[in-house]
Amino acid sequence: MSTKPSVGPMCTRDSLASDLRAVGLRPGETLLVHSSLSSLGWVCGGPAVVVSALLDVLGDGGTLVVPTHSGGNSDPADWGNPPVPEAWWADIRASMPPFDARTTPTLGVGVIPETVRNWPGAVRSCHPQTSFAAVGPRAAAIVDGHALDCRLGERSPLARLEEGGARVLLLGAGFDSCTAFHLAEYRISSPQGDNSFAVMTAQGRRWATVRDVSISADRFDELGAAFEKERPVVRGAVGGAEARLFDLADAVAHAEGWLREHRPHTATTRGH
């Protein structure tokens, strides 16, 4: 057991819901949340309480969406943190468990998305690396049809969120976590590359390689700072976390122009 003192503020389901309402969350809306549990302070009840507070504010008519990414299901030749010996690559490709929307855990997106993934009634899109999970009346329509060769583009939940007028909540997370910016990458002259993963098909497990946009969060922090100066972004505190709330479509539109101007079209960055 840790002997370190707990760091506040102390947050409860009611206090978090009150803070979320004060920031501007509305009943009945569709909300994409990027989050950091530790940024909130000491949460009485842990991540499930955060999810409950979000659902309390959204109400029965609202839909909560989170990234449930699992980027470890990828080509070991691209791994750098840490890399693995080249002698292992063939065996990894042959042995990597195929993506299963019901059981594949999240990776690198925090404990709140993992909690939503396991929430009663949650549904999840079927991309092996960049899935999203959702709870609420619009959940199934948002996650349906996530194409294997479209991580975060027109045939991903991001485009469905844009069509549905969703907003984004950065809850203790920075703009470098804002997946909406990736949708803009698909709408400009972005480089493409091969993307590989293990999937389950009607014929069984297979290692698949598709052609897709080479997504990258490079300079998203700068993009976010520029967006915040020029477009409406509501800022406030939720517990100990800084929160930002804004329209997803607005973020995508701004990112299209900014990326065309500031990111070289010849870049070959790969990402998962």
PDB file of C-alpha atoms in Angstrom:
ATOM      1  CA  MET A   1       0.000   0.000   0.000  1.00  0.00           C
ATOM      2  CA  SER A   2       1.306   3.475  -0.880  1.00  0.00           C
ATOM      3  CA  THR A   3       2.352   5.694   2.009  1.00  0.00           C
ATOM      4  CA  LYS A   4       2.174   8.874  -0.064  1.00  0.00           C
ATOM      5  CA  PRO A   5      -0.483  11.359   1.055  1.00  0.00           C
ATOM      6  CA  SER A   6      -3.536  11.755  -1.181  1.00  0.00           C
ATOM      7  CA  VAL A   7      -3.506  14.845  -3.354  1.00  0.00           C
ATOM      8  CA  GLY A   8      -6.682  16.871  -3.693  1.00  0.00           C
ATOM      9  CA  PRO A   9      -9.022  18.299  -4.372  1.00  0.00           C
ATOM     10  CA  MET A  10     -11.424  15.598  -3.265  1.00  0.00           C
ATOM     11  CA  CYS A  11     -14.008  14.889  -5.967  1.00  0.00           C
ATOM     12  CA  THR A  12     -17.342  13.112  -5.650  1.00  0.00           C
ATOM     13  CA  ARG A  13     -19.935  12.146  -8.240  1.00  0.00           C
ATOM     14  CA  ASP A  14     -22.034  15.175  -7.304  1.00  0.00           C
ATOM     15  CA  SER A  15     -19.134  17.627  -7.279  1.00  0.00           C
ATOM     16  CA  LEU A  16     -17.887  16.434 -10.662  1.00  0.00           C
ATOM     17  CA  ALA A  17     -21.379  16.674 -12.153  1.00  0.00           C
ATOM     18  CA  SER A  18     -21.740  20.191 -10.776  1.00  0.00           C
ATOM     19  CA  ASP A  19     -18.383  21.224 -12.273  1.00  0.00           C
ATOM     20  CA  LEU A  20     -19.257  19.661 -15.641  1.00  0.00           C
ATOM     21  CA  ARG A  21     -22.535  21.582 -15.764  1.00  0.00           C
ATOM     22  CA  ALA A  22     -20.699  24.794 -14.883  1.00  0.00           C
ATOM     23  CA  VAL A  23     -18.301  24.252 -17.794  1.00  0.00           C
ATOM     24  CA  GLY A  24     -21.315  24.007 -20.108  1.00  0.00           C
ATOM     25  CA  LEU A  25     -22.194  20.348 -20.653  1.00  0.00           C
ATOM     26  CA  ARG A  26     -25.813  19.981 -21.703  1.00  0.00           C
ATOM     27  CA  PRO A  27     -28.341  17.173 -21.285  1.00  0.00           C
ATOM     28  CA  GLY A  28     -28.979  15.256 -24.489  1.00  0.00           C
ATOM     29  CA  GLU A  29     -25.794  16.178 -26.330  1.00  0.00           C
ATOM     30  CA  THR A  30     -23.199  13.886 -27.880  1.00  0.00           C
ATOM     31  CA  LEU A  31     -19.812  14.281 -26.238  1.00  0.00           C
ATOM     32  CA  LEU A  32     -16.353  12.946 -27.132  1.00  0.00           C
ATOM     33  CA  VAL A  33     -14.151  12.935 -24.025  1.00  0.00           C
ATOM     34  CA  HIS A  34     -10.366  12.798 -23.788  1.00  0.00           C
ATOM     35  CA  SER A  35      -9.384  12.502 -20.153  1.00  0.00           C
ATOM     36  CA  SER A  36      -6.800  12.177 -17.411  1.00  0.00           C
ATOM     37  CA  LEU A  37      -8.080  10.727 -14.153  1.00  0.00           C
ATOM     38  CA  SER A  38      -5.049  11.850 -12.137  1.00  0.00           C
ATOM     39  CA  SER A  39      -5.563  15.480 -13.171  1.00  0.00           C
ATOM     40  CA  LEU A  40      -8.915  15.611 -11.365  1.00  0.00           C
ATOM     41  CA  GLY A  41      -7.463  15.151  -7.879  1.00  0.00           C
ATOM     42  CA  TRP A  42      -8.648  12.461  -5.473  1.00  0.00           C
ATOM     43  CA  VAL A  43     -11.827  10.920  -6.874  1.00  0.00           C
ATOM     44  CA  CYS A  44     -13.955   9.116  -4.317  1.00  0.00           C
ATOM     45  CA  GLY A  45     -14.828   5.899  -6.141  1.00  0.00           C
ATOM     46  CA  GLY A  46     -12.296   6.173  -8.958  1.00  0.00           C
ATOM     47  CA  PRO A  47     -12.940   6.218 -12.708  1.00  0.00           C
ATOM     48  CA  ALA A  48     -16.435   4.726 -12.500  1.00  0.00           C
ATOM     49  CA  VAL A  49     -17.520   7.813 -10.580  1.00  0.00           C
ATOM     50  CA  VAL A  50     -16.193  10.071 -13.344  1.00  0.00           C
ATOM     51  CA  VAL A  51     -18.156   8.113 -15.947  1.00  0.00           C
ATOM     52  CA  SER A  52     -21.265   8.223 -13.768  1.00  0.00           C
ATOM     53  CA  ALA A  53     -20.943  11.994 -13.381  1.00  0.00           C
ATOM     54  CA  LEU A  54     -20.604  12.461 -17.137  1.00  0.00           C
ATOM     55  CA  LEU A  55     -23.676  10.300 -17.760  1.00  0.00           C
ATOM     56  CA  ASP A  56     -25.601  12.129 -15.028  1.00  0.00           C
ATOM     57  CA  VAL A  57     -25.072  15.428 -16.840  1.00  0.00           C
ATOM     58  CA  LEU A  58     -25.724  14.053 -20.333  1.00  0.00           C
ATOM     59  CA  GLY A  59     -28.910  12.362 -19.153  1.00  0.00           C
ATOM     60  CA  ASP A  60     -30.822   9.570 -20.840  1.00  0.00           C
ATOM     61  CA  GLY A  61     -30.829  11.412 -24.170  1.00  0.00           C
ATOM     62  CA  GLY A  62     -27.093  12.083 -24.248  1.00  0.00           C
ATOM     63  CA  THR A  63     -24.318   9.931 -25.675  1.00  0.00           C
ATOM     64  CA  LEU A  64     -20.833   9.594 -24.218  1.00  0.00           C
ATOM     65  CA  VAL A  65     -17.983   8.627 -26.558  1.00  0.00           C
ATOM     66  CA  VAL A  66     -14.339   7.872 -25.717  1.00  0.00           C
ATOM     67  CA  PRO A  67     -11.288   6.642 -27.634  1.00  0.00           C
ATOM     68  CA  THR A  68     -10.577   2.978 -26.830  1.00  0.00           C
ATOM     69  CA  HIS A  69      -7.430   2.700 -28.892  1.00  0.00           C
ATOM     70  CA  SER A  70      -5.214  -0.389 -28.881  1.00  0.00           C
ATOM     71  CA  GLY A  71      -2.167   0.607 -30.902  1.00  0.00           C
ATOM     72  CA  GLY A  72      -0.100  -2.345 -29.719  1.00  0.00           C
ATOM     73  CA  ASN A  73      -1.828  -4.419 -32.396  1.00  0.00           C
ATOM     74  CA  SER A  74       0.542  -3.164 -35.084  1.00  0.00           C
ATOM     75  CA  ASP A  75       3.621  -4.082 -37.080  1.00  0.00           C
ATOM     76  CA  PRO A  76       6.560  -4.648 -34.706  1.00  0.00           C
ATOM     77  CA  ALA A  77       8.850  -3.145 -37.348  1.00  0.00           C
ATOM     78  CA  ASP A  78       7.343   0.236 -36.396  1.00  0.00           C
ATOM     79  CA  TRP A  79       7.736  -0.125 -32.635  1.00  0.00           C
ATOM     80  CA  GLY A  80      10.115   2.291 -31.004  1.00  0.00           C
ATOM     81  CA  ASN A  81       9.002   2.650 -27.394  1.00  0.00           C
ATOM     82  CA  PRO A  82      10.492   0.184 -26.817  1.00  0.00           C
ATOM     83  CA  PRO A  83      11.657  -1.560 -29.992  1.00  0.00           C
ATOM     84  CA  VAL A  84      11.868  -5.344 -30.179  1.00  0.00           C
ATOM     85  CA  PRO A  85      14.544  -7.438 -31.918  1.00  0.00           C
ATOM     86  CA  GLU A  86      14.001  -7.930 -35.633  1.00  0.00           C
ATOM     87  CA  ALA A  87      14.359 -11.670 -35.097  1.00  0.00           C
ATOM     88  CA  TRP A  88      11.035 -11.560 -33.209  1.00  0.00           C
ATOM     89  CA  TRP A  89       9.007  -9.735 -35.858  1.00  0.00           C
ATOM     90  CA  ALA A  90       7.752 -12.739 -37.827  1.00  0.00           C
ATOM     91  CA  ASP A  91       6.650 -14.560 -34.682  1.00  0.00           C
ATOM     92  CA  ILE A  92       4.870 -11.447 -33.367  1.00  0.00           C
ATOM     93  CA  ARG A  93       2.996 -11.047 -36.649  1.00  0.00           C
ATOM     94  CA  ALA A  94       1.996 -14.719 -36.503  1.00  0.00           C
ATOM     95  CA  SER A  95       1.001 -14.660 -32.826  1.00  0.00           C
ATOM     96  CA  MET A  96      -0.547 -11.241 -32.130  1.00  0.00           C
ATOM     97  CA  PRO A  97      -4.083 -11.822 -30.758  1.00  0.00           C
ATOM     98  CA  PRO A  98      -6.717 -10.533 -33.185  1.00  0.00           C
ATOM     99  CA  PHE A  99      -8.747  -7.509 -32.186  1.00  0.00           C
ATOM    100  CA  ASP A 100     -11.940  -8.344 -30.287  1.00  0.00           C
ATOM    101  CA  ALA A 101     -14.245  -5.401 -29.572  1.00  0.00           C
ATOM    102  CA  ARG A 102     -15.513  -7.169 -26.455  1.00  0.00           C
ATOM    103  CA  THR A 103     -12.222  -8.044 -24.794  1.00  0.00           C
ATOM    104  CA  THR A 104      -9.232  -6.211 -26.308  1.00  0.00           C
ATOM    105  CA  PRO A 105      -8.034  -3.747 -23.657  1.00  0.00           C
ATOM    106  CA  THR A 106      -7.265  -0.110 -24.345  1.00  0.00           C
ATOM    107  CA  LEU A 107      -3.689   1.129 -24.495  1.00  0.00           C
ATOM    108  CA  GLY A 108      -2.378   4.598 -23.781  1.00  0.00           C
ATOM    109  CA  VAL A 109      -5.693   6.426 -23.421  1.00  0.00           C
ATOM    110  CA  GLY A 110      -6.177   6.221 -19.653  1.00  0.00           C
ATOM    111  CA  VAL A 111      -8.459   4.382 -17.265  1.00  0.00           C
ATOM    112  CA  ILE A 112     -11.631   6.358 -17.947  1.00  0.00           C
ATOM    113  CA  PRO A 113     -11.980   5.022 -21.525  1.00  0.00           C
ATOM    114  CA  GLU A 114     -11.264   1.509 -20.272  1.00  0.00           C
ATOM    115  CA  THR A 115     -14.079   1.980 -17.763  1.00  0.00           C
ATOM    116  CA  VAL A 116     -16.480   3.182 -20.474  1.00  0.00           C
ATOM    117  CA  ARG A 117     -15.513   0.210 -22.660  1.00  0.00           C
ATOM    118  CA  ASN A 118     -16.741  -2.122 -19.936  1.00  0.00           C
ATOM    119  CA  TRP A 119     -19.823  -0.052 -19.036  1.00  0.00           C
ATOM    120  CA  PRO A 120     -23.247  -1.739 -19.241  1.00  0.00           C
ATOM    121  CA  GLY A 121     -24.691  -1.097 -22.683  1.00  0.00           C
ATOM    122  CA  ALA A 122     -21.449   0.200 -24.191  1.00  0.00           C
ATOM    123  CA  VAL A 123     -20.719  -0.548 -27.840  1.00  0.00           C
ATOM    124  CA  ARG A 124     -17.356  -0.295 -29.568  1.00  0.00           C
ATOM    125  CA  SER A 125     -16.186   0.222 -33.122  1.00  0.00           C
ATOM    126  CA  CYS A 126     -14.148  -2.502 -34.759  1.00  0.00           C
ATOM    127  CA  HIS A 127     -10.876  -0.943 -35.835  1.00  0.00           C
ATOM    128  CA  PRO A 128      -7.970  -2.960 -34.356  1.00  0.00           C
ATOM    129  CA  GLN A 129      -6.018   0.175 -33.409  1.00  0.00           C
ATOM    130  CA  THR A 130      -8.284   3.230 -33.180  1.00  0.00           C
ATOM    131  CA  SER A 131     -11.654   2.042 -31.919  1.00  0.00           C
ATOM    132  CA  PHE A 132     -14.119   4.219 -30.010  1.00  0.00           C
ATOM    133  CA  ALA A 133     -16.645   3.134 -27.384  1.00  0.00           C
ATOM    134  CA  ALA A 134     -19.965   4.830 -26.765  1.00  0.00           C
ATOM    135  CA  VAL A 135     -22.868   4.739 -24.314  1.00  0.00           C
ATOM    136  CA  GLY A 136     -26.247   6.277 -25.089  1.00  0.00           C
ATOM    137  CA  PRO A 137     -29.015   6.381 -27.692  1.00  0.00           C
ATOM    138  CA  ARG A 138     -26.723   7.385 -30.588  1.00  0.00           C
ATOM    139  CA  ALA A 139     -23.917   4.990 -29.646  1.00  0.00           C
ATOM    140  CA  ALA A 140     -24.547   2.258 -32.219  1.00  0.00           C
ATOM    141  CA  ALA A 141     -24.843   4.685 -35.131  1.00  0.00           C
ATOM    142  CA  ILE A 142     -21.587   6.385 -34.139  1.00  0.00           C
ATOM    143  CA  VAL A 143     -19.437   3.254 -33.891  1.00  0.00           C
ATOM    144  CA  ASP A 144     -20.906   1.336 -36.830  1.00  0.00           C
ATOM    145  CA  GLY A 145     -18.928   0.902 -40.050  1.00  0.00           C
ATOM    146  CA  HIS A 146     -15.416   1.749 -38.845  1.00  0.00           C
ATOM    147  CA  ALA A 147     -13.332   0.692 -41.864  1.00  0.00           C
ATOM    148  CA  LEU A 148     -10.034  -1.150 -41.476  1.00  0.00           C
ATOM    149  CA  ASP A 149      -8.299   1.221 -43.891  1.00  0.00           C
ATOM    150  CA  CYS A 150      -9.610   4.379 -42.207  1.00  0.00           C
ATOM    151  CA  ARG A 151      -8.284   4.806 -38.692  1.00  0.00           C
ATOM    152  CA  LEU A 152      -9.597   8.310 -38.014  1.00  0.00           C
ATOM    153  CA  GLY A 153     -11.131   9.522 -41.275  1.00  0.00           C
ATOM    154  CA  GLU A 154     -14.424   9.636 -43.151  1.00  0.00           C
ATOM    155  CA  ARG A 155     -15.343   6.013 -42.370  1.00  0.00           C
ATOM    156  CA  SER A 156     -14.583   6.295 -38.668  1.00  0.00           C
ATOM    157  CA  PRO A 157     -16.678   7.397 -35.682  1.00  0.00           C
ATOM    158  CA  LEU A 158     -15.076  10.849 -35.878  1.00  0.00           C
ATOM    159  CA  ALA A 159     -16.964  11.635 -39.076  1.00  0.00           C
ATOM    160  CA  ARG A 160     -20.213  10.380 -37.527  1.00  0.00           C
ATOM    161  CA  LEU A 161     -19.584  12.602 -34.507  1.00  0.00           C
ATOM    162  CA  GLU A 162     -19.008  15.579 -36.775  1.00  0.00           C
ATOM    163  CA  GLU A 163     -22.246  14.890 -38.654  1.00  0.00           C
ATOM    164  CA  GLY A 164     -24.126  14.625 -35.371  1.00  0.00           C
ATOM    165  CA  GLY A 165     -22.970  17.966 -33.984  1.00  0.00           C
ATOM    166  CA  ALA A 166     -20.866  16.476 -31.202  1.00  0.00           C
ATOM    167  CA  ARG A 167     -18.687  18.477 -28.885  1.00  0.00           C
ATOM    168  CA  VAL A 168     -15.273  17.584 -27.483  1.00  0.00           C
ATOM    169  CA  LEU A 169     -14.325  17.733 -23.811  1.00  0.00           C
ATOM    170  CA  LEU A 170     -10.632  17.744 -22.962  1.00  0.00           C
ATOM    171  CA  LEU A 171     -10.763  16.770 -19.296  1.00  0.00           C
ATOM    172  CA  GLY A 172      -7.268  17.315 -17.975  1.00  0.00           C
ATOM    173  CA  ALA A 173      -5.931  16.329 -21.390  1.00  0.00           C
ATOM    174  CA  GLY A 174      -4.074  18.514 -23.865  1.00  0.00           C
ATOM    175  CA  PHE A 175      -4.740  19.240 -27.510  1.00  0.00           C
ATOM    176  CA  ASP A 176      -2.130  16.619 -28.405  1.00  0.00           C
ATOM    177  CA  SER A 177      -4.856  14.102 -27.416  1.00  0.00           C
ATOM    178  CA  CYS A 178      -7.519  15.673 -29.644  1.00  0.00           C
ATOM    179  CA  THR A 179      -8.401  12.940 -32.144  1.00  0.00           C
ATOM    180  CA  ALA A 180     -10.716  15.322 -34.020  1.00  0.00           C
ATOM    181  CA  PHE A 181      -7.647  16.988 -35.518  1.00  0.00           C
ATOM    182  CA  HIS A 182      -6.793  13.693 -37.220  1.00  0.00           C
ATOM    183  CA  LEU A 183      -9.997  13.858 -39.251  1.00  0.00           C
ATOM    184  CA  ALA A 184      -8.558  16.983 -40.874  1.00  0.00           C
ATOM    185  CA  GLU A 185      -5.484  14.998 -41.942  1.00  0.00           C
ATOM    186  CA  TYR A 186      -7.743  12.912 -44.173  1.00  0.00           C
ATOM    187  CA  ARG A 187      -9.060  16.046 -45.887  1.00  0.00           C
ATOM    188  CA  ILE A 188      -5.745  17.562 -46.890  1.00  0.00           C
ATOM    189  CA  SER A 189      -2.859  16.261 -48.960  1.00  0.00           C
ATOM    190  CA  SER A 190      -1.496  13.877 -46.327  1.00  0.00           C
ATOM    191  CA  PRO A 191       0.979  11.063 -47.051  1.00  0.00           C
ATOM    192  CA  GLN A 192      -0.155   7.447 -46.937  1.00  0.00           C
ATOM    193  CA  GLY A 193       1.558   4.279 -45.797  1.00  0.00           C
ATOM    194  CA  ASP A 194       1.029   0.617 -45.027  1.00  0.00           C
ATOM    195  CA  ASN A 195      -0.700  -0.220 -41.762  1.00  0.00           C
ATOM    196  CA  SER A 196      -0.768  -3.776 -40.382  1.00  0.00           C
ATOM    197  CA  PHE A 197      -2.609  -5.566 -37.594  1.00  0.00           C
ATOM    198  CA  ALA A 198      -4.159  -8.884 -36.548  1.00  0.00           C
ATOM    199  CA  VAL A 199      -7.880  -9.260 -37.243  1.00  0.00           C
ATOM    200  CA  MET A 200     -10.515 -11.964 -37.056  1.00  0.00           C
ATOM    201  CA  THR A 201     -12.295 -12.764 -40.313  1.00  0.00           C
ATOM    202  CA  ALA A 202     -14.898 -15.315 -41.381  1.00  0.00           C
ATOM    203  CA  GLN A 203     -11.961 -17.535 -42.331  1.00  0.00           C
ATOM    204  CA  GLY A 204     -10.250 -17.066 -38.964  1.00  0.00           C
ATOM    205  CA  ARG A 205      -7.426 -14.933 -37.639  1.00  0.00           C
ATOM    206  CA  ARG A 206      -5.163 -13.230 -40.154  1.00  0.00           C
ATOM    207  CA  TRP A 207      -2.436 -10.605 -40.318  1.00  0.00           C
ATOM    208  CA  ALA A 208      -3.731  -7.821 -42.555  1.00  0.00           C
ATOM    209  CA  THR A 209      -1.995  -4.903 -44.245  1.00  0.00           C
ATOM    210  CA  VAL A 210      -3.971  -1.954 -45.599  1.00  0.00           C
ATOM    211  CA  ARG A 211      -3.156   1.415 -47.123  1.00  0.00           C
ATOM    212  CA  ASP A 212      -4.125   4.359 -44.923  1.00  0.00           C
ATOM    213  CA  VAL A 213      -3.288   7.977 -44.158  1.00  0.00           C
ATOM    214  CA  SER A 214      -0.127   8.220 -42.047  1.00  0.00           C
ATOM    215  CA  ILE A 215      -1.636   9.978 -39.050  1.00  0.00           C
ATOM    216  CA  SER A 216       0.515  11.975 -36.659  1.00  0.00           C
ATOM    217  CA  ALA A 217      -0.136  14.191 -33.635  1.00  0.00           C
ATOM    218  CA  ASP A 218       3.018  16.186 -34.379  1.00  0.00           C
ATOM    219  CA  ARG A 219       2.441  19.880 -33.561  1.00  0.00           C
ATOM    220  CA  PHE A 220      -1.117  19.294 -32.361  1.00  0.00           C
ATOM    221  CA  ASP A 221      -0.223  21.332 -29.263  1.00  0.00           C
ATOM    222  CA  GLU A 222       0.575  24.312 -31.506  1.00  0.00           C
ATOM    223  CA  LEU A 223      -2.545  23.676 -33.570  1.00  0.00           C
ATOM    224  CA  GLY A 224      -4.649  23.610 -30.415  1.00  0.00           C
ATOM    225  CA  ALA A 225      -3.179  26.874 -29.144  1.00  0.00           C
ATOM    226  CA  ALA A 226      -3.992  28.557 -32.456  1.00  0.00           C
ATOM    227  CA  PHE A 227      -7.504  27.081 -32.469  1.00  0.00           C
ATOM    228  CA  GLU A 228      -8.144  28.343 -28.957  1.00  0.00           C
ATOM    229  CA  LYS A 229      -7.167  31.890 -29.910  1.00  0.00           C
ATOM    230  CA  GLU A 230      -9.416  32.042 -32.961  1.00  0.00           C
ATOM    231  CA  ARG A 231     -12.467  29.883 -32.221  1.00  0.00           C
ATOM    232  CA  PRO A 232     -14.857  29.519 -29.261  1.00  0.00           C
ATOM    233  CA  VAL A 233     -13.388  27.234 -26.592  1.00  0.00           C
ATOM    234  CA  VAL A 234     -14.952  27.185 -23.131  1.00  0.00           C
ATOM    235  CA  ARG A 235     -12.410  26.736 -20.355  1.00  0.00           C
ATOM    236  CA  GLY A 236     -13.105  25.845 -16.760  1.00  0.00           C
ATOM    237  CA  ALA A 237     -12.163  23.630 -13.841  1.00  0.00           C
ATOM    238  CA  VAL A 238     -13.507  20.152 -13.164  1.00  0.00           C
ATOM    239  CA  GLY A 239     -12.100  19.051  -9.852  1.00  0.00           C
ATOM    240  CA  GLY A 240      -8.418  19.878 -10.118  1.00  0.00           C
ATOM    241  CA  ALA A 241      -8.371  19.482 -13.899  1.00  0.00           C
ATOM    242  CA  GLU A 242      -8.398  22.147 -16.557  1.00  0.00           C
ATOM    243  CA  ALA A 243     -11.265  21.424 -18.936  1.00  0.00           C
ATOM    244  CA  ARG A 244     -11.829  22.649 -22.477  1.00  0.00           C
ATOM    245  CA  LEU A 245     -15.133  22.272 -24.302  1.00  0.00           C
ATOM    246  CA  PHE A 246     -15.664  22.995 -28.008  1.00  0.00           C
ATOM    247  CA  ASP A 247     -17.478  21.919 -31.167  1.00  0.00           C
ATOM    248  CA  LEU A 248     -15.862  18.986 -32.946  1.00  0.00           C
ATOM    249  CA  ALA A 249     -16.766  20.286 -36.417  1.00  0.00           C
ATOM    250  CA  ASP A 250     -15.237  23.650 -35.557  1.00  0.00           C
ATOM    251  CA  ALA A 251     -11.994  21.956 -34.504  1.00  0.00           C
ATOM    252  CA  VAL A 252     -11.816  19.911 -37.695  1.00  0.00           C
ATOM    253  CA  ALA A 253     -12.458  22.926 -39.928  1.00  0.00           C
ATOM    254  CA  HIS A 254      -9.779  24.969 -38.201  1.00  0.00           C
ATOM    255  CA  ALA A 255      -7.306  22.077 -38.303  1.00  0.00           C
ATOM    256  CA  GLU A 256      -7.723  21.679 -42.066  1.00  0.00           C
ATOM    257  CA  GLY A 257      -6.522  25.209 -42.709  1.00  0.00           C
ATOM    258  CA  TRP A 258      -3.800  25.151 -40.083  1.00  0.00           C
ATOM    259  CA  LEU A 259      -2.304  21.834 -41.192  1.00  0.00           C
ATOM    260  CA  ARG A 260      -2.229  22.898 -44.843  1.00  0.00           C
ATOM    261  CA  GLU A 261      -0.219  25.949 -43.850  1.00  0.00           C
ATOM    262  CA  HIS A 262       2.053  24.578 -41.149  1.00  0.00           C
ATOM    263  CA  ARG A 263       2.710  20.921 -41.867  1.00  0.00           C
ATOM    264  CA  PRO A 264       4.727  19.985 -44.984  1.00  0.00           C
ATOM    265  CA  HIS A 265       2.683  17.837 -47.356  1.00  0.00           C
ATOM    266  CA  THR A 266       5.716  15.666 -48.015  1.00  0.00           C
ATOM    267  CA  ALA A 267       6.052  14.489 -44.409  1.00  0.00           C
ATOM    268  CA  THR A 268       6.120  10.725 -43.995  1.00  0.00           C
ATOM    269  CA  THR A 269       5.335  10.364 -40.295  1.00  0.00           C
ATOM    270  CA  ARG A 270       3.602   7.150 -39.327  1.00  0.00           C
ATOM    271  CA  GLY A 271       1.389   6.716 -36.318  1.00  0.00           C
ATOM    272  CA  HIS A 272      -1.097   4.384 -34.647  1.00  0.00           C
TER     273      HIS A 272
END
